[in-house]
Short mmCIF file of C-alpha atoms and ligand atoms in Angstrom, two decimals:
data_model
loop_
_atom_site.label_atom_id
_atom_site.label_comp_id
_atom_site.label_asym_id
_atom_site.label_seq_id
_atom_site.Cartn_x
_atom_site.Cartn_y
_atom_site.Cartn_z
CA UNK Z 1 81.82 180.66 66.08
CA UNK Z 2 83.95 178.44 68.30
CA UNK Z 3 87.70 178.27 67.67
CA UNK Z 4 87.15 174.53 67.27
CA UNK Z 5 83.85 174.89 65.35
CA UNK Z 6 85.00 173.57 61.94
CA UNK Z 7 83.65 170.05 62.17
CA UNK Z 8 80.35 171.06 63.78
CA UNK Z 9 77.17 171.55 61.81
CA UNK Z 10 75.19 172.92 64.77
CA UNK Z 11 76.08 175.44 67.43
CA UNK Z 12 76.44 174.39 71.07
CA UNK Z 13 73.27 174.35 73.16
CA UNK Z 14 73.50 177.38 75.42
CA UNK Z 15 72.99 175.37 78.62
CA UNK Z 16 75.71 172.94 77.52
CA UNK Z 17 77.93 175.86 76.68
CA UNK Z 18 77.58 177.29 80.17
CA UNK Z 19 78.04 173.86 81.70
CA UNK Z 20 81.24 173.28 79.78
CA UNK Z 21 82.67 176.71 80.30
CA UNK Z 22 85.28 177.36 82.98
CA UNK Z 23 86.03 181.02 82.39
CA UNK Z 24 84.27 182.10 85.58
CA UNK Z 25 86.93 180.37 87.63
CA UNK Z 26 89.95 179.92 85.36
CA UNK Z 27 89.93 183.59 84.31
CA UNK Z 28 92.24 184.23 87.23
CA UNK Z 29 95.05 182.49 85.31
CA UNK Z 30 95.09 185.20 82.60
CA UNK Z 31 98.60 186.43 83.44
CA UNK Z 32 100.06 182.92 83.41
CA UNK Z 33 98.23 182.11 80.17
CA UNK Z 34 99.59 185.21 78.48
CA UNK Z 35 103.14 184.71 79.79
CA UNK Z 36 103.01 181.13 78.51
CA UNK Z 37 101.72 182.23 75.10
CA UNK Z 38 104.40 184.91 74.83
CA UNK Z 39 107.09 182.28 75.44
CA UNK Z 40 105.47 179.87 72.98
CA UNK Z 41 105.19 182.54 70.26
CA UNK Z 42 108.77 183.71 70.87
CA UNK Z 43 110.00 180.15 70.48
CA UNK Z 44 107.88 179.53 67.34
CA UNK Z 45 109.55 182.57 65.78
CA UNK Z 46 113.06 181.51 66.81
CA UNK Z 47 112.77 178.01 65.36
CA UNK Z 48 111.09 179.32 62.21
CA UNK Z 49 107.71 177.60 62.61
CA UNK Z 50 106.20 181.07 62.22
CA UNK Z 51 107.94 184.17 60.87
CA UNK Z 52 109.90 186.45 63.20
CA UNK Z 53 107.58 189.22 62.14
CA UNK Z 54 104.42 187.32 63.14
CA UNK Z 55 106.06 186.22 66.36
CA UNK Z 56 106.87 189.82 67.28
CA UNK Z 57 103.38 191.06 66.51
CA UNK Z 58 101.80 188.27 68.57
CA UNK Z 59 104.13 188.93 71.51
CA UNK Z 60 103.50 192.67 71.37
CA UNK Z 61 99.72 192.26 71.16
CA UNK Z 62 99.64 189.73 74.01
CA UNK Z 63 101.49 192.29 76.14
CA UNK Z 64 98.84 194.88 75.29
CA UNK Z 65 96.04 192.43 76.12
CA UNK Z 66 97.65 191.76 79.51
CA UNK Z 67 97.79 195.47 80.21
CA UNK Z 68 94.19 195.95 79.14
CA UNK Z 69 93.01 193.11 81.38
CA UNK Z 70 94.88 194.61 84.30
CA UNK Z 71 93.25 197.98 83.65
CA UNK Z 72 89.80 196.38 83.58
CA UNK Z 73 89.30 197.05 79.87
CA UNK Z 74 88.63 193.45 78.84
CA UNK Z 75 85.55 191.33 79.40
CA UNK Z 76 85.77 187.57 79.11
CA UNK Z 77 82.87 185.61 77.62
CA UNK Z 78 81.36 182.24 78.48
CA UNK Z 79 81.19 181.70 74.75
CA UNK Z 80 84.94 181.39 74.50
CA UNK Z 81 84.76 178.67 77.17
CA UNK Z 82 87.97 179.06 79.10
CA UNK Z 83 90.80 181.50 79.70
CA UNK Z 84 92.93 179.95 76.97
CA UNK Z 85 90.37 180.48 74.21
CA UNK Z 86 89.30 183.85 75.59
CA UNK Z 87 92.82 185.20 75.23
CA UNK Z 88 93.27 183.61 71.82
CA UNK Z 89 89.92 185.00 70.63
CA UNK Z 90 90.88 188.50 71.77
CA UNK Z 91 94.26 188.14 70.06
CA UNK Z 92 92.62 187.12 66.79
CA UNK Z 93 90.11 189.95 67.04
CA UNK Z 94 93.04 192.36 67.26
CA UNK Z 95 95.51 191.03 64.68
CA UNK Z 96 93.44 188.62 62.57
CA UNK Z 97 95.27 185.87 60.68
CA UNK Z 98 98.57 186.44 62.48
CA UNK Z 99 96.82 185.72 65.77
CA UNK Z 100 95.58 182.44 64.32
CA UNK Z 101 99.20 181.22 64.15
CA UNK Z 102 99.77 181.31 67.92
CA UNK Z 103 98.26 177.90 68.68
CA UNK Z 104 100.60 176.09 66.22
CA UNK Z 105 102.10 172.97 67.83
CA UNK Z 106 100.12 173.47 71.02
CA UNK Z 107 96.94 172.06 72.56
CA UNK Z 108 94.81 173.42 75.35
CA UNK Z 109 95.75 170.24 77.16
CA UNK Z 110 99.42 171.16 77.49
CA UNK Z 111 98.49 174.84 77.74
CA UNK Z 112 96.29 174.34 80.81
CA UNK Z 113 98.92 172.06 82.36
CA UNK Z 114 101.44 174.87 81.91
CA UNK Z 115 99.15 177.59 83.24
CA UNK Z 116 98.17 175.75 86.39
CA UNK Z 117 101.82 174.94 87.13
CA UNK Z 118 102.79 178.58 86.70
CA UNK Z 119 99.86 179.72 88.83
CA UNK Z 120 100.73 177.28 91.60
CA UNK Z 121 104.40 178.27 91.57
CA UNK Z 122 103.43 181.92 92.15
CA UNK Z 123 101.01 181.02 94.93
CA UNK Z 124 103.44 178.71 96.72
CA UNK Z 125 105.86 181.62 96.99
CA UNK Z 126 103.11 183.93 98.28
CA UNK Z 127 101.93 181.44 100.91
CA UNK Z 128 105.47 180.64 101.96
CA UNK Z 129 106.10 184.36 102.55
CA UNK Z 130 103.05 184.50 104.81
CA UNK Z 131 104.31 181.51 106.78
CA UNK Z 132 107.72 183.14 107.18
CA UNK Z 133 106.05 186.24 108.65
CA UNK Z 134 104.08 184.01 111.00
CA UNK Z 135 107.28 182.23 112.07
CA UNK Z 136 108.85 185.58 112.97
CA UNK Z 137 105.84 186.42 115.15
CA UNK Z 138 106.15 183.07 116.92
CA UNK Z 139 109.85 183.67 117.52
CA UNK Z 140 109.03 187.03 119.07
CA UNK Z 141 106.47 185.48 121.44
CA UNK Z 142 108.91 182.71 122.37
CA UNK Z 143 111.79 185.07 123.04
CA UNK Z 144 109.76 187.17 125.44
CA UNK Z 145 108.34 184.16 127.29
CA UNK Z 146 111.36 181.96 128.01
CA UNK Z 147 110.49 182.07 131.73
CA UNK Z 148 106.71 182.12 131.42
CA UNK Z 149 105.85 178.90 133.21
CA UNK Z 150 102.59 177.22 132.21
CA UNK Z 151 101.12 173.75 132.52
CA UNK Z 152 101.81 171.27 129.74
CA UNK Z 153 98.97 168.83 129.08
CA UNK Z 154 98.39 165.28 127.98
CA UNK Z 155 94.78 164.13 127.58
CA UNK Z 156 94.02 167.79 128.34
CA UNK Z 157 94.94 166.96 131.94
CA UNK Z 158 97.75 168.90 133.55
CA UNK Z 159 100.94 166.91 133.09
CA UNK Z 160 104.24 168.71 133.62
CA UNK Z 161 105.25 172.36 133.72
CA UNK Z 162 106.64 173.86 130.52
CA UNK Z 163 107.04 177.44 129.33
CA UNK Z 164 105.04 179.45 126.85
CA UNK Z 165 108.23 179.78 124.79
CA UNK Z 166 108.51 176.00 124.60
CA UNK Z 167 104.85 175.68 123.61
CA UNK Z 168 105.15 178.41 120.99
CA UNK Z 169 108.25 176.86 119.45
CA UNK Z 170 106.34 173.59 119.02
CA UNK Z 171 104.20 175.44 116.48
CA UNK Z 172 107.30 177.01 114.96
CA UNK Z 173 108.48 173.48 114.15
CA UNK Z 174 105.14 172.57 112.57
CA UNK Z 175 105.10 175.61 110.29
CA UNK Z 176 108.74 174.99 109.46
CA UNK Z 177 107.77 171.57 108.14
CA UNK Z 178 104.91 173.20 106.22
CA UNK Z 179 107.41 175.52 104.57
CA UNK Z 180 109.62 172.60 103.62
CA UNK Z 181 106.60 170.72 102.22
CA UNK Z 182 105.81 173.76 100.07
CA UNK Z 183 109.43 173.85 98.87
CA UNK Z 184 109.19 170.21 97.98
CA UNK Z 185 105.94 170.64 96.13
CA UNK Z 186 107.46 173.61 94.28
CA UNK Z 187 110.25 171.40 92.96
CA UNK Z 188 107.84 168.94 91.38
CA UNK Z 189 105.61 171.73 90.05
CA UNK Z 190 108.62 173.37 88.45
CA UNK Z 191 108.62 171.13 85.36
CA UNK Z 192 107.52 172.55 82.00
CA UNK Z 193 104.85 170.56 80.11
CA UNK Z 194 104.37 172.65 76.95
CA UNK Z 195 105.25 170.58 73.87
CA UNK Z 196 103.25 167.61 75.12
CA UNK Z 197 100.56 168.73 72.66
CA UNK Z 198 97.15 167.12 73.01
CA UNK Z 199 98.80 163.90 74.23
CA UNK Z 200 101.43 162.80 71.72
CA UNK Z 201 103.80 165.73 71.36
CA UNK Z 202 104.08 167.34 67.95
CA UNK Z 203 105.87 167.08 64.61
CA UNK Z 204 107.01 170.70 64.74
CA UNK Z 205 110.63 171.12 65.83
CA UNK Z 206 109.69 172.99 68.99
CA UNK Z 207 112.51 174.13 71.26
CA UNK Z 208 111.07 173.05 74.59
CA UNK Z 209 114.25 173.96 76.41
CA UNK Z 210 113.96 177.56 75.26
CA UNK Z 211 110.35 177.80 76.52
CA UNK Z 212 111.51 176.25 79.78
CA UNK Z 213 114.16 178.92 80.21
CA UNK Z 214 111.90 181.78 79.15
CA UNK Z 215 109.34 180.75 81.76
CA UNK Z 216 111.83 180.06 84.54
CA UNK Z 217 111.19 176.36 84.86
CA UNK Z 218 113.80 173.88 86.08
CA UNK Z 219 113.35 171.21 83.41
CA UNK Z 220 110.87 169.87 80.85
CA UNK Z 221 108.43 166.96 81.26
CA UNK Z 222 109.74 163.76 79.67
CA UNK Z 223 106.54 162.01 78.64
CA UNK Z 224 103.79 163.75 76.70
CA UNK Z 225 100.97 161.57 78.07
CA UNK Z 226 102.07 162.31 81.62
CA UNK Z 227 102.77 165.95 80.74
CA UNK Z 228 99.11 166.64 79.99
CA UNK Z 229 97.52 164.40 82.59
CA UNK Z 230 99.69 164.82 85.67
CA UNK Z 231 97.98 166.72 88.47
CA UNK Z 232 100.11 165.28 91.28
CA UNK Z 233 101.46 168.74 92.03
CA UNK Z 234 97.91 170.05 92.52
CA UNK Z 235 97.19 167.23 94.96
CA UNK Z 236 100.51 167.72 96.70
CA UNK Z 237 99.78 171.39 97.22
CA UNK Z 238 96.26 170.66 98.47
CA UNK Z 239 97.80 168.14 100.83
CA UNK Z 240 100.53 170.50 102.08
CA UNK Z 241 97.88 173.20 102.60
CA UNK Z 242 95.62 170.74 104.42
CA UNK Z 243 98.42 169.86 106.82
CA UNK Z 244 99.26 173.51 107.30
CA UNK Z 245 95.68 174.53 108.11
CA UNK Z 246 95.38 171.50 110.40
CA UNK Z 247 98.26 173.05 112.37
CA UNK Z 248 96.53 176.43 112.43
CA UNK Z 249 93.34 174.73 113.55
CA UNK Z 250 95.00 172.94 116.47
CA UNK Z 251 96.57 176.20 117.54
CA UNK Z 252 93.20 177.95 117.27
CA UNK Z 253 91.59 175.26 119.41
CA UNK Z 254 94.17 175.86 122.15
CA UNK Z 255 93.78 179.62 121.95
CA UNK Z 256 89.99 179.35 122.14
CA UNK Z 257 90.41 177.31 125.29
CA UNK Z 258 93.01 179.64 126.79
CA UNK Z 259 90.77 182.59 126.08
CA UNK Z 260 87.88 181.16 128.12
CA UNK Z 261 86.83 182.53 131.49
CA UNK Z 262 87.87 179.18 132.97
CA UNK Z 263 91.48 179.38 131.71
CA UNK Z 264 92.20 183.08 131.25
CA UNK Z 265 95.70 182.30 130.00
CA UNK Z 266 95.29 184.84 127.20
CA UNK Z 267 92.92 187.56 126.18
CA UNK Z 268 92.26 188.19 122.52
CA UNK Z 269 92.58 191.82 121.56
CA UNK Z 270 89.32 193.69 120.93
CA UNK Z 271 90.48 194.28 117.37
CA UNK Z 272 90.48 190.52 116.72
CA UNK Z 273 87.29 189.57 118.59
CA UNK Z 274 83.60 190.02 117.93
CA UNK Z 275 80.52 190.61 120.06
CA UNK Z 276 77.11 189.00 120.40
CA UNK Z 277 73.93 190.52 119.06
CA UNK Z 278 72.04 189.56 122.21
CA UNK Z 279 74.51 189.04 125.08
CA UNK Z 280 76.13 192.38 125.88
CA UNK Z 281 79.01 190.90 127.87
CA UNK Z 282 80.30 188.65 125.11
CA UNK Z 283 83.65 188.88 123.38
CA UNK Z 284 84.07 185.88 121.12
CA UNK Z 285 87.18 184.41 119.49
CA UNK Z 286 85.45 184.21 116.10
CA UNK Z 287 88.68 184.48 114.12
CA UNK Z 288 90.10 181.35 115.72
CA UNK Z 289 86.81 179.51 115.32
CA UNK Z 290 86.49 180.48 111.70
CA UNK Z 291 89.99 179.25 110.90
CA UNK Z 292 89.18 175.99 112.67
CA UNK Z 293 85.99 175.81 110.59
CA UNK Z 294 87.68 176.62 107.27
CA UNK Z 295 90.01 173.69 107.85
CA UNK Z 296 87.09 171.46 106.88
CA UNK Z 297 86.74 173.01 103.45
CA UNK Z 298 90.45 172.71 102.67
CA UNK Z 299 90.37 169.00 103.58
CA UNK Z 300 87.32 168.79 101.30
CA UNK Z 301 89.28 170.39 98.46
CA UNK Z 302 92.02 167.78 98.84
CA UNK Z 303 89.59 164.87 98.85
CA UNK Z 304 87.65 166.24 95.90
CA UNK Z 305 90.76 166.58 93.72
CA UNK Z 306 92.00 163.14 94.71
CA UNK Z 307 88.62 161.68 93.86
CA UNK Z 308 88.40 163.48 90.52
CA UNK Z 309 91.78 162.02 89.50
CA UNK Z 310 91.37 158.48 90.69
CA UNK Z 311 89.53 157.02 87.70
CA UNK Z 312 90.89 159.03 84.81
CA UNK Z 313 92.41 157.03 81.94
CA UNK Z 314 95.37 158.55 80.10
CA UNK Z 315 95.63 161.18 78.89
CA UNK Z 316 93.59 164.41 79.22
CA UNK Z 317 89.92 164.12 80.16
CA UNK Z 318 87.59 167.01 80.84
CA UNK Z 319 87.15 165.81 84.43
CA UNK Z 320 90.47 167.50 85.07
CA UNK Z 321 88.90 170.93 84.67
CA UNK Z 322 87.41 170.19 88.10
CA UNK Z 323 90.84 170.45 89.74
CA UNK Z 324 90.81 174.23 89.62
CA UNK Z 325 88.02 175.36 91.89
CA UNK Z 326 89.30 173.06 94.63
CA UNK Z 327 92.91 174.14 94.52
CA UNK Z 328 91.97 177.81 94.09
CA UNK Z 329 89.72 177.54 97.12
CA UNK Z 330 92.45 175.90 99.20
CA UNK Z 331 94.96 178.58 98.16
CA UNK Z 332 92.49 181.43 98.82
CA UNK Z 333 91.54 179.99 102.20
CA UNK Z 334 95.14 179.72 103.42
CA UNK Z 335 95.90 183.20 102.11
CA UNK Z 336 92.95 184.51 104.10
CA UNK Z 337 93.71 182.58 107.28
CA UNK Z 338 97.48 182.94 107.78
CA UNK Z 339 97.60 186.76 107.94
CA UNK Z 340 94.58 187.11 110.30
CA UNK Z 341 95.92 184.33 112.48
CA UNK Z 342 99.22 186.17 112.62
CA UNK Z 343 97.47 189.39 113.59
CA UNK Z 344 95.45 187.60 116.24
CA UNK Z 345 98.45 186.08 118.01
CA UNK Z 346 100.58 189.21 117.64
CA UNK Z 347 97.94 191.27 119.49
CA UNK Z 348 96.70 188.82 122.14
CA UNK Z 349 97.45 189.60 125.78
CA UNK Z 350 99.33 186.90 127.67
CA UNK Z 351 98.35 186.50 131.33
CA UNK Z 352 101.64 185.18 132.66
CA UNK Z 353 100.41 185.04 136.28
CA UNK Z 354 97.45 182.84 135.39
CA UNK Z 355 99.68 180.52 133.41
CA UNK Z 356 102.07 180.27 136.35
CA UNK Z 357 99.20 179.58 138.70
CA UNK Z 358 97.81 176.94 136.37
CA UNK Z 359 101.16 175.17 136.36
CA UNK Z 360 101.16 174.78 140.16
CA UNK Z 361 97.84 172.93 140.41
CA UNK Z 362 97.28 169.33 139.37
CA UNK Z 363 100.51 167.86 140.78
CA UNK Z 364 102.52 168.75 137.69
CA UNK Z 365 105.69 168.23 139.78
CA UNK Z 366 104.87 164.60 140.68
CA UNK Z 367 107.31 163.20 138.09
CA UNK Z 368 110.04 165.40 139.53
CA UNK Z 369 109.22 164.19 143.05
CA UNK Z 370 109.64 160.61 141.83
CA UNK Z 371 112.88 161.55 140.08
CA UNK Z 372 114.06 163.09 143.38
CA UNK Z 373 113.69 159.68 145.05
CA UNK Z 374 115.46 158.00 142.13
CA UNK Z 375 118.40 160.39 142.51
CA UNK Z 376 118.54 159.33 146.20
CA UNK Z 377 118.88 155.71 145.09
CA UNK Z 378 115.32 154.36 144.89
CA UNK Z 379 114.37 152.34 141.74
CA UNK Z 380 112.00 154.35 139.52
CA UNK Z 381 109.02 151.95 139.69
CA UNK Z 382 109.11 152.07 143.47
CA UNK Z 383 109.47 155.86 143.46
CA UNK Z 384 106.43 156.08 141.14
CA UNK Z 385 104.41 154.08 143.69
CA UNK Z 386 105.59 156.16 146.68
CA UNK Z 387 104.72 159.45 144.96
CA UNK Z 388 101.41 158.01 143.76
CA UNK Z 389 100.47 157.38 147.39
CA UNK Z 390 101.74 160.85 148.29
CA UNK Z 391 99.43 162.38 145.65
CA UNK Z 392 96.48 160.40 147.01
CA UNK Z 393 97.21 161.70 150.54
CA UNK Z 394 97.55 165.24 149.15
CA UNK Z 395 94.19 165.02 147.36
CA UNK Z 396 92.52 163.73 150.53
CA UNK Z 397 94.04 166.58 152.52
CA UNK Z 398 93.54 169.27 149.85
CA UNK Z 399 97.13 170.33 149.55
CA UNK Z 400 99.85 170.38 146.94
CA UNK Z 401 103.14 168.45 147.25
CA UNK Z 402 105.15 171.57 147.93
CA UNK Z 403 102.84 172.32 150.89
CA UNK Z 404 103.78 169.08 152.70
CA UNK Z 405 105.52 169.43 156.09
CA UNK Z 406 108.80 167.57 156.54
CA UNK Z 407 106.99 165.09 158.78
CA UNK Z 408 104.46 164.37 156.08
CA UNK Z 409 107.27 163.82 153.57
CA UNK Z 410 109.13 161.52 155.99
CA UNK Z 411 105.96 159.49 156.53
CA UNK Z 412 106.00 158.72 152.78
CA UNK Z 413 109.70 157.95 152.58
CA UNK Z 414 112.47 158.48 155.09
CA UNK Z 415 115.04 159.23 152.40
CA UNK Z 416 113.33 162.56 151.72
CA UNK Z 417 115.22 165.57 153.07
CA UNK Z 418 114.93 169.35 153.10
CA UNK Z 419 116.20 169.69 149.55
CA UNK Z 420 112.89 168.21 148.27
CA UNK Z 421 111.28 171.67 148.37
CA UNK Z 422 113.74 173.06 145.87
CA UNK Z 423 113.69 169.88 143.78
CA UNK Z 424 109.95 170.05 143.16
CA UNK Z 425 109.54 173.80 142.70
CA UNK Z 426 108.05 174.75 139.32
CA UNK Z 427 111.23 176.62 138.44
CA UNK Z 428 113.41 173.56 139.07
CA UNK Z 429 111.00 171.29 137.18
CA UNK Z 430 111.38 173.51 134.11
CA UNK Z 431 114.99 174.65 134.45
CA UNK Z 432 116.42 171.19 134.95
CA UNK Z 433 114.84 169.92 131.74
CA UNK Z 434 117.69 171.23 129.68
CA UNK Z 435 118.48 168.54 127.12
CA UNK Z 436 117.94 169.45 123.45
CA UNK Z 437 114.24 169.98 122.74
CA UNK Z 438 113.23 170.31 126.41
CA UNK Z 439 111.55 173.35 128.03
CA UNK Z 440 114.42 174.83 130.10
CA UNK Z 441 115.14 178.38 128.90
CA UNK Z 442 118.66 177.42 127.81
CA UNK Z 443 117.32 174.50 125.74
CA UNK Z 444 114.60 176.64 124.16
CA UNK Z 445 117.22 179.30 123.39
CA UNK Z 446 119.16 176.63 121.52
CA UNK Z 447 116.06 175.79 119.44
CA UNK Z 448 115.43 179.48 118.87
CA UNK Z 449 119.00 179.79 117.57
CA UNK Z 450 118.31 176.96 115.11
CA UNK Z 451 115.01 178.60 114.17
CA UNK Z 452 116.80 181.84 113.36
CA UNK Z 453 119.32 179.97 111.23
CA UNK Z 454 116.42 178.39 109.35
CA UNK Z 455 114.73 181.73 108.68
CA UNK Z 456 118.08 183.23 107.67
CA UNK Z 457 118.61 180.36 105.19
CA UNK Z 458 115.37 181.32 103.41
CA UNK Z 459 116.59 184.84 102.59
N1 LIG O 1 89.57 174.31 80.27
C1 LIG O 1 90.18 173.02 80.23
C2 LIG O 1 90.69 172.59 81.63
O1 LIG O 1 90.65 173.38 82.50
C3 LIG O 1 91.33 172.96 79.31
C4 LIG O 1 90.88 172.67 77.93
C5 LIG O 1 91.14 171.37 77.42
N2 LIG O 1 89.87 170.95 76.94
C6 LIG O 1 89.67 170.03 76.05
N3 LIG O 1 88.47 169.79 75.71
N4 LIG O 1 90.65 169.39 75.49
O2 LIG O 1 91.11 171.48 81.83
#
């Protein structure tokens, strides 16, 4: 018999029952459901809606059920539909009529809103911890590569020399924003909806503030219709996770490229690569590719939740049960990807010489050559033109700018002197870019200092 079976003359069709049931995916919220019920029962006892004695027995039994679930002694059933009714059914099977008092002044609509908020709060903290670990790895790579010169690209064409530290810290900034987005999402998730009832609150004198404190929430929801039907925080988390995995995916794309025979900027460690079943020579960056691939499913999760919510009239509608698989999948995917990504970059070999060599080709010092002329008094547009012609000559004669003889330089512009060689060396190009945010080691050290302050502030 269903907990709600009173007004039904027939039992549920078994196919409909399975269709309706969510226990196979919402069972993972058992701990949150039980913690929420313990707080609710404690409060019911305190305000006298149920007796202190009943409240104590319910709380004690819920604790035992939690322990039994954790020890694998409990089996959930499709028959009880979802995690909420599974727990309640088990409670009633253990303490009979007293257990039947737990759901006083509560609906599954505010109960599920509570559970999913609690679940998301826990997961945000877990994912944030993983990102903090990743940030420390990035800092380590940056600190040991302040002088590792490499080409910076635009349009995937060599542009200007930078350092690996500078490049790595770009990703530090991205994940830092991801962390702050998670913090932000946490704030809006941290609002307690229990007491909203099915949609219109309740006539019982519930102490919502007490439940809020018992469950470590910041405040209580202020509108019962919104309390049961708000899933903004689910969408916000899916969105924050989508942005975060988009960052991972971009990084993976670069690492896949750098790991190719053509680039050889890095070599993935054997422990983080895989072979081919047919080609004996192969060592593939599968981890990076898989993370790039999984990005698609997380975006899908976001779009599916947004789409589920877009046409739902107030207040609760069963459509909203569809939010869970999507957000659980997004959470699971990020929790899978961040640690292996971290392992992959912590173990990869960096070929500093190849990076340095890559920086020298492709006229990456052409801007600096133009700036040299500007410093000697030439207007920038004119300098751009002079160096453009110089590059054309260099291409036709298969040489780089730093390989020009003094006569060749003079033929381009007679204001060029011996100091040009130093002015357009890769080291000067990088080291002179020392304003805040630029690649010079001293500028990157400044950003690293700020990065350390940020990580320190999270402790
Ligand atoms: N299992 C449901 C969900 O995940 C909660 C139950 C509310 N169901 C209902 N028919 N009022 O959204």
